[in-house]
Amino acid sequence: MNAEHDLPIRERLAHWVEHLTHVLPAQAPIRDFVHHNTLHGFQHLPFAEALSAASALTGVTAWWPEATFRACLASGRISADDLNAALDDAGVADLDEPVLRALSRRDVLLASLLAGREAPDAGHLDWLQRETALADDLIFGHFSRLTVAVPAEAPAPAWQPLVESRWAELCGRVGLSWTWRSLLEHLSGEDVLERVRSILQRHLAAHLDLGVAAWRNPAQGQGFFAAWRASAGFDLAWEMDELPNVRDEILHLPDSPIDVLLEELPRLIADESRWPGYLQRLSLELPGWSGMVLWRERHPGRGDGTPVAMLDYLAVRVLLERLLSDDLLRRLTGGPLQLAELPEHYAARPEEFLVRDALHQAWLPEELQGRAASLVDQARHEHVDAEDWRHLAAAIAPAMLGAQADSVAWQQAALSRQLGLTLADLETLSREEVGRLEKCAASLNPEQRSQIWLLAYERHYREQLFAALTANHARRTAPAAPSAQVVMCMDDREEGTRRHLEEVAPDIVTYGAVGFFGVPIYWQGLDDAGRTALCPVVIRPTRLVREVGVAGAESDQGKRAARRERRLQWRERFYQATRRRAVAGPLLTALGSLPALAALTAATLAPGWFGETARRWREQYDGRLPTRLALTAEQKIEATPEQPQLGLTDAEQIKCVEDFLRMIGLTANFAPFVLFFGHGSGSQNNPHLSAYDCGACSGKHGGPNARVFAAMANRREVRAGLAERGLPIPDTCWFIGAEHNTCDDGVEWYDLDTVPERFQTALDTLLAQVGEACRAHAAERCRRLASAPVRPTPWKARRHMLGRASDISQARPELGHANNAAAFIGRREMSRGLFLDRRVFLISYDPTSDDDGKIVEDILLAAGPVGAGIALEYYFSTVDNERFGCGSKITHNITGLFGVMEGADSDLRTGLPWQMVEIHEPMRLLVVVEQTTERLTAILNRQPPLQELINNEWIILAAKSPSTVAIELYCPRRGWLPWSGKAVLPQVGRSADWFAGESEALAPAIILGGTRANMPLPLQGGGREGDGFGHGTPQTHPLPNPPLEGEGAELPTMASCKESK
Amino acid sequence: MMVLLANLPNWIWLVPALPLVAVVINAARVLLGTATGDAAEPLTARLSSLTAFGGLVLLLAIDALALLDAPPGHLRLAHWFGNGNWEATFSFMLDPLSLTLGTLTALIGWLVIRFSTNYLHREAGFHRYFIALSFFLAGIQLVLLAGNGLLAFVGWEMCGASSFLLIGYAWHRPVATGNALFAFITNRGGDAGFLLALGLAATWLGGFEWTLLSKASQISAVNDRLLVVGFVIAALAKSAQLPFSAWITKALEGPTPSSAIFYGAVMVHAGVYLMLRLEPLLVQVPDVMFGLVVAGTLTAIYAWLCGLVQTDVKSALIFATLFQVSLMFVAIGLGWTTLALVHLCLHAGWRVWQFLVAPSWLVITRERPPPPPAWLRHNQLLYTAALQRFWLDKLADTLFVQPTTSFSRDAHAFEEHFIDHAIGQPGQGKPVHADRPLVVADGLPGRLLASASDVLQRIEYRLLLRGKGGTAEKLMHRAGAYLRTLENLLEQPRYLMMAVMATFVVIL
């Protein structure tokens, strides 16, 4: 800070704005929704510290409430063992130190976690004593006597010093965690921000608008500050708000926003060192709008040419804050007062401050609350005598002083009950001993407590996963001669598709990889007006691949394009002209009315049928056209992201294909088909559409990448080149590209007409198998959707999903990545045959062909941030949907084509809607890599990005030995910890046997059917609900390494597993 | 069968009554606490949708009858209340105007309820939303089908109340509740007009029937004008025409489907319907019709200009709606009522769709709409005015809402300082007598009760309990002596005979 102090103010301002990128939401316009860590700016800190810092800065709750965790404990989602182990994991010191007789610190802390530290406030406690049996509770009575007796002995202290220090504390917050507006709201109950937002929101939205408004501010080309100033000078609202001087001030403002800031900031706060903090606080009060302004400033190419600058916005924001706060201050104190004089003002009026402050306190008794509220309200409209304040303050003061006693008694009573202490025990305890107990229980702060709970919550699922991996170890085998190799996105949703495909066709082998399949391209489809980057957001492609009509169909293509253009123009005309054309509007309304009503009726009554019919009609009208890819570039040119090279050269193609196949470990034993599955989601009426798409393709559909890859790998030149490099692909192998629609579970196949004749029969079989797998997958997805049929047949389930995807009234077309929890990087055999409930990212990697660890290093570098981004965005949107997420979809209102507001006047909402995360279990991503710990340690030591993610515990790393059953968990503090637990897992025949009728998250299970054809397992007696498929009793796989002390936790048997759900 | 069919119009009351049944049942389930969780949702939604569908079927059947035969016209089903000079009835109007709009509304209502079932799944306010929506359907059908102004007014108020409830759907957001209150209060201005007109109709015409109102030419032109103006104010407020326009732009805080049916498709047209219904009355006062043209034109300009600068989809659509509704007022003012009716129906059909697919705007549109003509584009003052919506919401806030809230504050203060002190509050009692701390009282009734009990206690204490020598004991002793003497006398036969004879004398 000191070095910075010498910089000129302009540079310092730029510096402060730069810093804001760390704390403001970095969400792009909603069309390009890409998952990222909501607290990306805090990623340099360890997870727990970062959450505390974010809470302190923004007031969010970054953890689930303790009560929710306790409910999980009650429902069996967390076990007592998990909690116990979590105390160790959290690194709580001196756990085994005795606190009181036989009780160790561990016992006391566990009891305190179970008992909770939330205590009812005075009013509630009073009510409980009157209305419930609490008054007769002997333990509570004991502690009440103990605690209440203490203050009674001392003379009542004077309240004035307390109040004065409280006021000083509140004033000290300004510029750090509060602004003047927060302080004034605390005092007066009136929120300046509401008015600031209404004033600002219309101007801001108009300035940032990407295509809703027809008429823009005439001065918008000069930047936001100038545009706002030009309008505000004409604004009559100032007079109506009785702020006539504001217009004069606006007219006399300097032209440069920086000068405005330099003029206004000293008026707000004299201490210059607090300016950056104050600006940060101000930006964080409307995080959505501030974040969007900053994003647009940082990405000028993604806007519409309108200049956007954060300093413009801050200047207006600071000016409004000062003007409106001044106004409120004038009304509050009844005289012209500068903001700087406010601390003195109330320091001289402690009675008035006490009353105003007490109004926000839980300890204020109900009857006093009413009196305080009415006095504060009265003060808003008329003068209140100092005597009145004094009178009420005298009544409130005793309540303030006596506030603490009872809640301490409550906490101590709950703790003693949890420790199993009887009244007889308690009576033998001295006051000092009770104090020691209480001190120990209170030694964890709320954040540490939440962290311990989260660790326990995560551990429970982790134990299940480790047990599953261990149990599955002995079953690892691969089909000797696979009928097809299917490569899908690593996406957790595809775990289900892959599992079902393997169950349907046990001789199919599946792979998972980052969903752009190593082909970073710009893509321009036949119907696309512009190009789209299909690769992770951090990459900027330099190659463009276009979809074109087949050779000889140029005239068809032109006709089709014209017809399509005409159709879209008419559609646009209908929607746009009916809202803004004076003459054409009513005419088009009249024309469109009956079809619209018919469409609404059909879409409401039979969404699936209507969606399908409309699609068919559109296709018929446009005309069908077989297409090819403009894939190959003749020669390499100097390409930039702005001027990409059209197509890839042969050498580039060979490299792409080779690198990717080596990465996933598919280098030999090629099946007749290698199938590449991209994915995307198609749903209706959904502003958050792209949040359901492929994150590895920048929130777009990944089908084109699959298609491009398959087309490249089929080319004779590429195969020859691959053979030269020691990766021969035989002629008996054909690559096919397809796209999986994760919403309706349909598949779009590409270029099937180019498949040679000799593959046709096998192709039909493959298509049928994939279709069957998708239907089975649809049936599995139904179980988590309350409005889906219960225990549907696969056909019925698929029909339901089709209807769901085209239903305009469906706020949950699919559940996205909800419940994602882990990532496996390794051979599929590691997890094949396990039911993982669509919760695990599966990334294929063969440790045996990666001697130097280079491949896994690249995978971790690419997949780590993607997986962490998804998991953490879901985590934060779940724990505080109001602040990190964007609330419920149903009142959302698209604004400027870049975001959503609630209703027509709110902050811009960022993050995930509540409908996407309502069933999510918020956990950090557990990454299990099939590689030795030595190699992973080496990688970690040389890769700072991974150190940031893993050592700061934003993701959890574990290593599964490539050769043995051993699993080790990485702890940044303690190093690699070998896992030992019982690998007892329920076994079922097919996935459907395990999930049928269940609607909650399910524990892993062994699926016998998946590998049955190749490796028959000895089936044991018993069965689950007698479906004729012998399976079900838990099977114990003997562990090679003995359990370590203190580490082992028993996995629930199948019976208790099912009960706990 | 034919008789039953012919009697079908007599069952028209079911159309507004059926949704009310859904309201009552669903509200009862909420109150009894049985409507919780996922499992309770289908029943609520199906009940609402079924009752709406029932109304639609009934209306379609009546439509069919009307097409085959003649429209049933004005139906008087029952007497409601009244006195010698005027009467209120349960009557319905089944002419082409009411039947067309009633059927269209029933269809849109049913579709929106079906739409909402998925859309609001697992919302905390799911049941509340459906109750309010069914209540609205009942209300709007009452407006459209009622045969008299009074019944229509009941529906009118039901619409207003449910609109208030749904704007404030997200009640934890201050903006939403503030806007709900704003819309509610500004709408009361229109209601005042409606009530005035009804009162005048009762006084001058002796009833509220629409058929009666069309004969208003029998009263003087001045009276006629006053009557019409009342209704016109009501219509302008409900359809958010100037000067009442501000409320509708603030009404978009509710869930998207409720915005669609209230402000996009149905309720916003209620004012147009009222004008169409009163056409016979209107044509007699050309100056009022001219007023409609002026109000409509001004609103059209206002809505068109504001619509150009809107940046969020819902606001853009609401100004578009307002624009076309104002054209209907212009058409009515010019006497083109058929055009207005056709426009109304077509507009409702399109707009409900457009509102419901508002979340698709990112997909539907590709490019920015073309800018307005250059003379307008560069006018900074007009731009500011349009962006600030001509400051109407601020004006309405200052003129309507703030006076109302300060009035309510005064009323509250009055209650707090006078009434509360007069009638007292529980738990605030003070001892009446210093020596009897157990007797506490507050407020006038409390003090009265305390003093009454004081008196009674004094009686008890003084007269009865003071033991020997108390006044009561003395009196009773004396009375006992008299009675004993009387008994002794009656026991003697002559006195008994005298008593019997006296009895006979009295009888004879």
mmCIF file of C-alpha atoms in Angstrom, chain A residues 574-576 578-579 596, chain B residues 313 317 320 349-359 361:
data_model
loop_
_atom_site.group_PDB
_atom_site.id
_atom_site.type_symbol
_atom_site.label_atom_id
_atom_site.label_comp_id
_atom_site.label_asym_id
_atom_site.label_seq_id
_atom_site.Cartn_x
_atom_site.Cartn_y
_atom_site.Cartn_z
ATOM 1 C CA PHE A 574 -43.726 -10.678 -35.363
ATOM 2 C CA TYR A 575 -41.989 -10.477 -32.023
ATOM 3 C CA GLN A 576 -40.304 -7.131 -32.519
ATOM 4 C CA THR A 578 -45.754 -6.100 -32.374
ATOM 5 C CA ARG A 579 -43.983 -4.374 -29.574
ATOM 6 C CA ALA A 596 -50.302 -17.964 -31.218
ATOM 7 C CA VAL B 313 -38.339 -7.670 -21.978
ATOM 8 C CA LEU B 317 -43.958 -5.829 -23.662
ATOM 9 C CA ALA B 320 -46.496 -2.474 -26.282
ATOM 10 C CA GLY B 349 -54.466 -14.026 -27.938
ATOM 11 C CA TRP B 350 -51.140 -12.773 -29.224
ATOM 12 C CA ARG B 351 -50.005 -11.015 -26.109
ATOM 13 C CA VAL B 352 -50.517 -13.922 -23.737
ATOM 14 C CA TRP B 353 -48.227 -15.996 -25.954
ATOM 15 C CA GLN B 354 -45.666 -13.256 -26.260
ATOM 16 C CA PHE B 355 -45.530 -12.749 -22.490
ATOM 17 C CA LEU B 356 -45.293 -16.451 -21.778
ATOM 18 C CA VAL B 357 -42.344 -16.888 -24.126
ATOM 19 C CA ALA B 358 -40.625 -13.741 -22.848
ATOM 20 C CA PRO B 359 -37.867 -15.878 -21.269
ATOM 21 C CA TRP B 361 -36.184 -13.559 -25.977
#
